[in-house]
XYZ file of C-alpha atoms in Angstrom:
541
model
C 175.473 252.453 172.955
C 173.161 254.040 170.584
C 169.055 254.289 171.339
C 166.958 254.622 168.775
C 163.923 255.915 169.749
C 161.651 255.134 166.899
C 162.801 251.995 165.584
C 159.420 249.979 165.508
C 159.201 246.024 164.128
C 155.227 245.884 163.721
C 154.630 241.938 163.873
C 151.731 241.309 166.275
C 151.527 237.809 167.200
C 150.546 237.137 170.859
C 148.191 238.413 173.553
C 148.863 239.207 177.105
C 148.278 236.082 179.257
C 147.396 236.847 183.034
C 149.723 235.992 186.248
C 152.710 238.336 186.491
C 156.231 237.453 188.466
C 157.933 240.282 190.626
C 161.454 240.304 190.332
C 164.329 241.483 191.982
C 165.697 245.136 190.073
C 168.758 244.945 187.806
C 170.457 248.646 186.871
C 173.214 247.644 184.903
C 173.705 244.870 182.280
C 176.323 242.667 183.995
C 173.505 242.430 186.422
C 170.586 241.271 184.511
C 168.146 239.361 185.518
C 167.386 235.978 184.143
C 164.327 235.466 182.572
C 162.299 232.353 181.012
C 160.578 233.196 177.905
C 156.776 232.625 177.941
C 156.421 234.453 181.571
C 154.599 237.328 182.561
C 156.886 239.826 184.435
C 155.990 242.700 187.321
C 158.430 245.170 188.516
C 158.258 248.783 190.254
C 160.252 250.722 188.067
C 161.871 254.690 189.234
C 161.447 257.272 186.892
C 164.774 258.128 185.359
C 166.265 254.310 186.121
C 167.099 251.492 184.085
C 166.755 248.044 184.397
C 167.632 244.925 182.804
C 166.634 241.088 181.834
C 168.999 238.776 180.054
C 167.756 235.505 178.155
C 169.300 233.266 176.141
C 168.147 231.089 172.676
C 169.742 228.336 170.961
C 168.096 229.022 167.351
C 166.898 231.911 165.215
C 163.423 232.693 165.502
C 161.168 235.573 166.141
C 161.226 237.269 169.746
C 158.216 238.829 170.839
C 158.041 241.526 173.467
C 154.487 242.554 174.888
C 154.364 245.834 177.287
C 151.232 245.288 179.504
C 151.230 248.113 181.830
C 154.007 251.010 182.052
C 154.273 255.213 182.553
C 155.263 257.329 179.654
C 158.013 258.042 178.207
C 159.407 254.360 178.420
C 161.987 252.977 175.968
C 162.483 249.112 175.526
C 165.700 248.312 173.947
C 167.200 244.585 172.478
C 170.894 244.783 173.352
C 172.544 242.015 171.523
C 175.945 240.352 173.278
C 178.159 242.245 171.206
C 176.486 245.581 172.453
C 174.194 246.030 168.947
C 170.869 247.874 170.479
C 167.992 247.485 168.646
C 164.513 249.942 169.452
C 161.992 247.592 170.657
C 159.398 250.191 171.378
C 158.441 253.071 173.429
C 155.218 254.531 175.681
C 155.426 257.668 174.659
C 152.450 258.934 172.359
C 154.172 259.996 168.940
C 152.478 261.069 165.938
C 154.071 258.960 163.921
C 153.901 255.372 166.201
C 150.354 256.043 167.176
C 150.222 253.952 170.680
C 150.680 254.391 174.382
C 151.544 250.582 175.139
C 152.015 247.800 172.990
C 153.565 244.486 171.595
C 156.460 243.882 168.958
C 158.433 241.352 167.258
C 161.374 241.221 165.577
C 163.621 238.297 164.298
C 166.446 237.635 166.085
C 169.847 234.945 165.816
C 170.878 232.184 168.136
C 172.416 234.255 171.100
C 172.388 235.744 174.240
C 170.418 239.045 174.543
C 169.331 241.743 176.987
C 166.127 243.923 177.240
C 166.544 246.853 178.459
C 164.061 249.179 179.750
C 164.532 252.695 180.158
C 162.447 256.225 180.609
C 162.928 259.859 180.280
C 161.540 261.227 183.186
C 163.326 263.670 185.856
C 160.543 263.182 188.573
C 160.320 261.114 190.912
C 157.757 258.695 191.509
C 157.693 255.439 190.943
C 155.065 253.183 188.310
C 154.465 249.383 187.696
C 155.961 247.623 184.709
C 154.432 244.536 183.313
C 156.153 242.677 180.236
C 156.235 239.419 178.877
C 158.490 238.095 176.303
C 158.221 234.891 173.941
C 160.572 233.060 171.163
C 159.365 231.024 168.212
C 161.818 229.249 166.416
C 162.406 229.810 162.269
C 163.657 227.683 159.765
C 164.918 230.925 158.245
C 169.028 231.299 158.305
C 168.701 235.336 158.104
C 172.283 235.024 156.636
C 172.842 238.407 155.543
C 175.872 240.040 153.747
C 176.567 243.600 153.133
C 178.092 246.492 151.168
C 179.964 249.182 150.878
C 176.292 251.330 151.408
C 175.445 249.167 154.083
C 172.774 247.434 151.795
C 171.737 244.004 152.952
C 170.783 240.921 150.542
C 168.995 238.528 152.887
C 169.435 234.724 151.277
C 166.675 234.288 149.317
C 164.359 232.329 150.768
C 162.203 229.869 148.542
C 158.713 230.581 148.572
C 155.577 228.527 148.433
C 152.020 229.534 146.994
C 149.385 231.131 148.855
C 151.882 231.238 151.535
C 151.891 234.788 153.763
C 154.932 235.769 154.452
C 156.213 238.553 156.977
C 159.522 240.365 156.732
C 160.659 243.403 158.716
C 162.844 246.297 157.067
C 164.917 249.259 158.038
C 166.624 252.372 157.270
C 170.107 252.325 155.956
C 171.647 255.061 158.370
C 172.921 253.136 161.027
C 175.104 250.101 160.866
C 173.835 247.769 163.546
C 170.577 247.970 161.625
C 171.778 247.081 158.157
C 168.510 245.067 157.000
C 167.507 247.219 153.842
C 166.528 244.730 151.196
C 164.674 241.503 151.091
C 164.864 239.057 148.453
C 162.828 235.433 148.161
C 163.297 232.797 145.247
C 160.246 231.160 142.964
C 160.779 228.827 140.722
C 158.331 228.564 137.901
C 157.819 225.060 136.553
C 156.158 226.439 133.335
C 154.599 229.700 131.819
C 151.881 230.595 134.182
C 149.849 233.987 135.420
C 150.814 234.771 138.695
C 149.649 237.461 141.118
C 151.372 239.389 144.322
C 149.648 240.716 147.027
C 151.786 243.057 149.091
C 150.876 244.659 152.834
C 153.180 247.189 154.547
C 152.762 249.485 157.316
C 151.641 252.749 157.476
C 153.608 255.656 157.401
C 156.473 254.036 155.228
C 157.353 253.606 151.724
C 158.237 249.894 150.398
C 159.391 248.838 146.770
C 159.182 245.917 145.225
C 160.598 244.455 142.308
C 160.411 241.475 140.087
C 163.921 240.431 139.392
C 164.485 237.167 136.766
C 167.667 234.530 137.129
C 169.923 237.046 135.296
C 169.160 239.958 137.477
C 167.195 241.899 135.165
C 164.473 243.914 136.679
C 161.256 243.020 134.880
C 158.593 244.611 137.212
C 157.773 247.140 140.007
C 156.233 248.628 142.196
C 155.678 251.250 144.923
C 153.731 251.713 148.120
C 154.199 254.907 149.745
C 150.989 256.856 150.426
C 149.270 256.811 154.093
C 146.246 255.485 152.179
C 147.321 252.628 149.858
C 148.885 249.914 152.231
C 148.226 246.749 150.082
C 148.417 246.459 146.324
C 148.236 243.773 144.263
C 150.910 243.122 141.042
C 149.805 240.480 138.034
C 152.187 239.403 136.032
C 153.186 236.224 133.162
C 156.341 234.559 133.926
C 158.070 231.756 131.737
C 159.660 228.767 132.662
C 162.162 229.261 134.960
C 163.880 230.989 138.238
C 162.664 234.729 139.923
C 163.632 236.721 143.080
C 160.729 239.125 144.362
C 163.122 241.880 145.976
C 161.794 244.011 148.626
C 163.108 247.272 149.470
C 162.741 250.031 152.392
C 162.684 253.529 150.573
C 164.335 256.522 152.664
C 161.618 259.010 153.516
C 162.688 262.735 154.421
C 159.373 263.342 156.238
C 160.287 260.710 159.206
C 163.013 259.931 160.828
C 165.433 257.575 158.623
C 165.836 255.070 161.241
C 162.296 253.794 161.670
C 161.788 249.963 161.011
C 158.741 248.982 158.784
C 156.777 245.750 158.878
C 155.726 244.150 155.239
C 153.889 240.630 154.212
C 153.228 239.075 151.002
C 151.556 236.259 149.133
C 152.278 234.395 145.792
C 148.945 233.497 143.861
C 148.786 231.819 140.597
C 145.669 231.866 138.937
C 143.757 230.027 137.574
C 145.327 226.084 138.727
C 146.017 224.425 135.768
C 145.983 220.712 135.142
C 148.562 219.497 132.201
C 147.732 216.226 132.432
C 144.362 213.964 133.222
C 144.518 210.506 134.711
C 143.131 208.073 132.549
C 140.813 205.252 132.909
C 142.565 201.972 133.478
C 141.513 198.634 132.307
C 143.918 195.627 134.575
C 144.063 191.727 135.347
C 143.040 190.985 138.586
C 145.962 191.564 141.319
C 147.785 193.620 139.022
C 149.194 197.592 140.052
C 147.325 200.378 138.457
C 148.999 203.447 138.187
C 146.644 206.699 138.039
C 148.839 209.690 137.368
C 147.822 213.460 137.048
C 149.951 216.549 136.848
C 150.180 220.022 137.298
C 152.128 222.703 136.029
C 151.223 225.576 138.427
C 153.533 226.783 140.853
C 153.105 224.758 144.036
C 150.842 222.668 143.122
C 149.701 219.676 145.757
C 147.609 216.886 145.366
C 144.924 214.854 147.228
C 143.014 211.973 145.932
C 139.365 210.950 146.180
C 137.411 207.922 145.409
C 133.836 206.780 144.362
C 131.863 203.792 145.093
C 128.337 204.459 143.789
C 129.369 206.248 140.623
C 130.735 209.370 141.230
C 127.513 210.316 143.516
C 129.792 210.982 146.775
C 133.239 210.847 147.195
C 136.203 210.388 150.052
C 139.360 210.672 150.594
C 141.320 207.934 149.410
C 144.186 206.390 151.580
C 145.528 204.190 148.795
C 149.562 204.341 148.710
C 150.379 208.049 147.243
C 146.988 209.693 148.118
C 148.895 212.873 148.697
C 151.458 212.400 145.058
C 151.277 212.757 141.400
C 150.673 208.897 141.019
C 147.949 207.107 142.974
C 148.266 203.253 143.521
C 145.597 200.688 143.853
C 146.207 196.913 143.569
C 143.062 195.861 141.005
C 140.875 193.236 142.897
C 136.693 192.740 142.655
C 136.174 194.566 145.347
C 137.945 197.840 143.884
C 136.187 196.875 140.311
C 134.296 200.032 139.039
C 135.769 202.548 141.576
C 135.908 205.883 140.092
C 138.619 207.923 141.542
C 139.638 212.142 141.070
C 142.687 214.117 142.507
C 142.255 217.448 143.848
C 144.684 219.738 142.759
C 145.391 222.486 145.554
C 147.500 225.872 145.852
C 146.784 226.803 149.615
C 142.980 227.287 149.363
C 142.649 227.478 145.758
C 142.024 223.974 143.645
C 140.542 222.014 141.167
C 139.787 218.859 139.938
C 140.615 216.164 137.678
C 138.278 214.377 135.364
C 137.125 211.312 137.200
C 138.518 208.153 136.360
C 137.571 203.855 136.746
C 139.344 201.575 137.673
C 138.228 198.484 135.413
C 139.650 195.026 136.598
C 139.432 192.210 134.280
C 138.196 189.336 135.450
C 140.403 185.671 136.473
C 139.668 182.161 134.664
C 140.115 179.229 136.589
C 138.738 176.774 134.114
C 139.542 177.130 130.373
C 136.941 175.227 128.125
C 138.374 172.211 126.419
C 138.158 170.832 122.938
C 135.492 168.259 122.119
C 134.864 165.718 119.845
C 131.532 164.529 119.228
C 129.470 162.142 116.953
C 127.286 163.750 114.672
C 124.129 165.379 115.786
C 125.436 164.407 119.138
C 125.677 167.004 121.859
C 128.628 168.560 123.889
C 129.186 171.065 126.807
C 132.173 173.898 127.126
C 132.640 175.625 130.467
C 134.456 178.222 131.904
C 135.155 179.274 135.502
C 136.051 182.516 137.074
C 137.290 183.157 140.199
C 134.979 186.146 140.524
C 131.644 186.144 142.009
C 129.685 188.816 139.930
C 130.400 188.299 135.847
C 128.567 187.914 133.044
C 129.396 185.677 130.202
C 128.702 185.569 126.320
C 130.006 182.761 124.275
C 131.383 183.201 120.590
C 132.381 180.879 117.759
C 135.075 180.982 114.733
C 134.524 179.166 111.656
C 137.891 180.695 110.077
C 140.191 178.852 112.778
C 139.703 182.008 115.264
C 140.384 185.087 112.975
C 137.062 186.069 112.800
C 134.521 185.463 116.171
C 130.555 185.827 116.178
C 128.298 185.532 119.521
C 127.195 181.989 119.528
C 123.136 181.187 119.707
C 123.864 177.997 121.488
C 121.847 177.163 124.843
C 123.483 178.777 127.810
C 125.737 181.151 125.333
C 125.183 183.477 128.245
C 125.953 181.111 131.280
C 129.070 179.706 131.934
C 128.431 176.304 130.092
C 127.577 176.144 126.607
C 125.461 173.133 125.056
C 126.027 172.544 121.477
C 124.813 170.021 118.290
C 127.534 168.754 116.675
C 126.256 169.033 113.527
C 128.448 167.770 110.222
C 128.975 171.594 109.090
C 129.889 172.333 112.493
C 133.166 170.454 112.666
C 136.031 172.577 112.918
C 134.279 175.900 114.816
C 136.089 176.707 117.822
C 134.407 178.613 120.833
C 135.582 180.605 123.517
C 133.689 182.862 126.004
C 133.781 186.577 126.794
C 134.220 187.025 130.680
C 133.362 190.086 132.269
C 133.331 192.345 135.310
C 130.804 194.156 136.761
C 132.819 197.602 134.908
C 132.644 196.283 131.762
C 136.036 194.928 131.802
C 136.574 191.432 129.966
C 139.110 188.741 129.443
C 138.663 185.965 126.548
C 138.772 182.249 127.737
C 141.058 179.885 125.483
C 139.616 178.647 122.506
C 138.206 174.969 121.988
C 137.764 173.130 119.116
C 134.620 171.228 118.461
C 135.586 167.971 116.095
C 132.575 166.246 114.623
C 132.943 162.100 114.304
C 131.482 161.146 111.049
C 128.104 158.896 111.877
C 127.520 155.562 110.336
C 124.130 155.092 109.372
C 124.478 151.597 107.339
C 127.019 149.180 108.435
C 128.328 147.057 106.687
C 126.839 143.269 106.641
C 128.780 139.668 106.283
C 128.063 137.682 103.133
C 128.639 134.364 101.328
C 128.416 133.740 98.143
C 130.023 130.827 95.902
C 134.018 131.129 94.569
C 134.115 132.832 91.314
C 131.421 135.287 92.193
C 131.271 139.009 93.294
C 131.000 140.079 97.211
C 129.679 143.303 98.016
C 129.474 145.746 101.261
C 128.205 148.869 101.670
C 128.308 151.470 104.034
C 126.576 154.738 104.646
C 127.799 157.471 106.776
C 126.655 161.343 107.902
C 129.200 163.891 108.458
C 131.115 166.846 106.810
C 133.601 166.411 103.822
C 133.891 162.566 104.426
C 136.178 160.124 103.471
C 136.215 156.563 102.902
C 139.117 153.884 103.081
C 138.152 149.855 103.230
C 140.676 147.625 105.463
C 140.728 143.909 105.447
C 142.141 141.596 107.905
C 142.851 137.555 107.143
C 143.600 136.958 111.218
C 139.865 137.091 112.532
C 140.484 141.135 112.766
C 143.466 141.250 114.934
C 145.521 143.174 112.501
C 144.168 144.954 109.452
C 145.464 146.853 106.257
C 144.028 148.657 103.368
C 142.503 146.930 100.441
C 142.843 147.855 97.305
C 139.801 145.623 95.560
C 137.257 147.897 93.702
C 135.666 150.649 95.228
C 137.942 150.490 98.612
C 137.437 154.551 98.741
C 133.714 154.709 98.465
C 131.227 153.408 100.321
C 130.897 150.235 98.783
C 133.283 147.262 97.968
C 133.403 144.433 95.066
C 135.752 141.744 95.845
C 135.959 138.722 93.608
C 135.614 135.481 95.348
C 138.728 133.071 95.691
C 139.136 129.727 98.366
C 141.518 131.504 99.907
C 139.527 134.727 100.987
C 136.873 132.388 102.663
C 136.643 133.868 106.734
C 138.392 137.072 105.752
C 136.413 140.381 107.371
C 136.667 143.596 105.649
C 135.417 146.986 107.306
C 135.714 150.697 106.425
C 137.345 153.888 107.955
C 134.829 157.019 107.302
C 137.025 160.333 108.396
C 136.073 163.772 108.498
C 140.016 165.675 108.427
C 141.586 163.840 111.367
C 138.974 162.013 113.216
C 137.620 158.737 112.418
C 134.910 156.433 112.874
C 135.424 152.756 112.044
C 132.249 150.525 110.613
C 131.720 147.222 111.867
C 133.829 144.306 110.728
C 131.666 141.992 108.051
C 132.797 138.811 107.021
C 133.247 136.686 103.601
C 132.440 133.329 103.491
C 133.285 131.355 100.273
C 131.404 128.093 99.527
């Protein structure tokens, strides 16, 4: 089995936790100890010997080993169950590792491995060794395929904004360490600026690229110098799917088999909102539906709502608080809110215009149509079924095409009192409901008819056969009309007559015998409604 020496996998994660075990030497690897990951281990170690621990995990993840307290010129090797050793790290000051003692992590399958732990030394003696070892699991498949040159394509992995991500690199000149290239997906929902902010570790040289769906480099970069060990790319990327491609770059002035640790983060600047929610006007119980959207990459969302105005606001728990689309079910209570989503790419956001909710009011009494005597009085009402509106009644005298705001008493209460004046006949009236937000809802329309009013009835007479009879009548009203009746059964049936003047307001009839007791009376109308005079009667002497 190989040992590489000065294969490091610079991933600091955890600190050294306090209480150590002592356990029983192992000096070869069918005789491993078991170990439980999370522990805190204490051994006395003999220069020149080498012991191991075995462990076991069930997923991939990231192991992390942590050397407390150890002599020089210690190695600590990951020997996988096929016999693959990987360099964990070593005590030894080097010029190029720069540390004595320390902690690493590397990523690791599902799998039974062994850590082995090894020094140099021809003397004698005998030191303490303290380590402790921990696993966290990874979502990550590390499915890796390579070629003929032993270059590796990791799966690309999708990434999400303002997201840091850590990867871990090597040289190509050994094959159980064939992890030369990295490559990660993002999928661009539409043109956007993005930027890239890449870390490595010093002493090694990293490349990146920018590679689009068709596998067409479109931008690069290098890191190489002992100063520069973070740069940042910008770049302006269309619609569509990329792959940022990290590689390790061979460097002749270290050995070719030292691991490098790199992160990076996606940033697109600045968040960009391609569509505003919109102010939405709804009946009572009704859905509304407020919708924003963004077009930068990543984008999440978080609503807030308003009660005093858009003075303070808090976070809104209304079903899809955390979506595109935000529903509220429109009652009183929620007339007037004002609601805004934040729009968020990991710390970055922004947002949206803020929006009301406007809920028209119910009805739960329409006003009815009236008819009325002239110059009498009538009352329309409406009812709502919510506690704070305000009302404003209107009238049509084109049959409802046209509507004015009606001067009537109470035309701002929620019963109107109106004269039913003779040029009045025919208006209709309704009444403007609305909420507290402004938003309204129209009651029915009701007609107001106007009775004509008789002013003169007509009176009985008698006069001697062979002479002239006459009744009158006077009436008030609009557009009247006038149509005499007579009946010859004391008024228990009656018919029009057709004697002179039977369609004004006054009647001759030429006296006979045989009209004697006979009652005429007249029908004044204004359109369809009617008022009938009094029956008069005709005596002939």
């Amino acid at each position: 089995m190989k040992r590489f020496k000065k294969l490091i996998v610079f991933m600091v994660i955890l600190a050294a936790t306090l209480g150590y075990t002592r356990v029983a030497l192992a000096e070869t690897i069918d005789q491993a100890t078991s170990i439980t990951l999370g522990k805190s281990y204490t051994y006395d170690h003999h220069e020149g010997e080498t012991k191991y621990f075995k462990f076991t995990v069930s997923k991939s993840g990231y192991l992390y080993f942590k050397m407390i307290e150890a002599g020089d010129d210690v190695s600590v090797y990951l020997v996988s169950s096929t016999g693959e050793e990987y360099n964990l790290l070593s005590t030894s000051y080097n010029e190029n590792l720069g540390y004595s003692v320390g902690d690493k992590t590397r990523p690791i399958l599902a799998g039974t491995y062994y850590i082995e732990i090894y020094d140099y030394s021809s003397k004698s003696s005998t030191f303490t060794v303290s380590f402790k070892t921990s696993f966290t699991s990874s979502d990550e498949s590390y499915a890796e395929t390579c070629d003929k040159r032993y270059e590796i394509i990791r799966t690309a992995k999708k990434v999400d904004p303002e997201t840091e991500y850590k990867g871990f690199l090597t040289g190509y000149c050994y094959d159980s360490l064939k992890d030369e290239v990295d490559m990660y997906k993002v999928d661009v929902s539409a043109a956007a600026a993005f930027k890239l902010n890449i870390k490595r570790e010093k002493y090694h040289t990293l490349n990146f690229y920018l590679v689009d769906s068709e596998g067409n480099e479109i931008d690069e970069c290098t890191l190489c110098d002992d100063k520069t060990l973070s740069g940042n790319i910008n770049f302006n990327l269309k619609k569509g799917t990329y792959y940022l491609k990290f590689e390790y770059c061979y460097n002749w002035n270290y050995c070719d088999d030292v691991g490098m640790c790199y992160s990076f983060k996606v940033s697109q600047f600045p968040i960009n909102i391609s569509k505003q929610p919109k102010t939405i006007t709804i009946k009572s119980e009704g859905t509304a539906k407020l919708s924003v959207k963004s077009d930068s990459y990543g984008a999440k969302y978080k609503w807030y709502e308003s009660t005093d105005g858009g003075k303070t606001w808090k976070a809104s728990s209304k079903n899809g608080y955390n979506t595109e689309t935000l529903s509220v079910k429109a009652t009183e209570e929620r007339d007037g809110l004002k609601f805004r989503c934040k729009v968020y790419v990991g710390s970055k956001y922004k947002y949206s215009k803020a929006v009301t909710l406007k809920v028209r009011p119910t009805i739960t009494t329409q006003p009815k149509g009236k008819i009325v005597e002239c110059d009498g009085r009538v009352k329309y009402t409406v009812e709502s079924g919510f506690s704070d509106v305000n009302y404003q009644w209107q009238y049509s005298t084109d049959g409802g095409k046209t509507w004015k705001v009606s001067g009537a008493t109470g035309n701002q209460t929620a019963t109107l009192s109106v004269t039913g004046s003779a040029n009045h006949h025919g208006y209709y009236y309704r009444c403007k409901v609305s909420s507290k937000s402004g938003a309204y809802r129209y009651s029915n329309k009701a007609v107001l008819r106007v009775k004509p009013k008789i002013t003169l009835q007509p009176k009985s007479v008698s006069v001697k056969k062979g002479t002239n009879a006459v009744f009158t009548i006077d009436a008030k009203g609009a557009n009247l009309k006038y149509q005499w009746q007579v009946s010859s059964d004391g008024g228990k049936s009656w018919h029009n007559t057709t004697v002179k003047g039977n369609k004004t307001t006054k009647i001759t009839v030429k006296a006979k015998a045989d009209q004697n007791g006979r009652r005429y009376r007249c029908v004044v109308s204004t359109g369809s409604t009617k008022t009938y005079s009094d029956a008069a009667k005709l005596t002939v002497k």
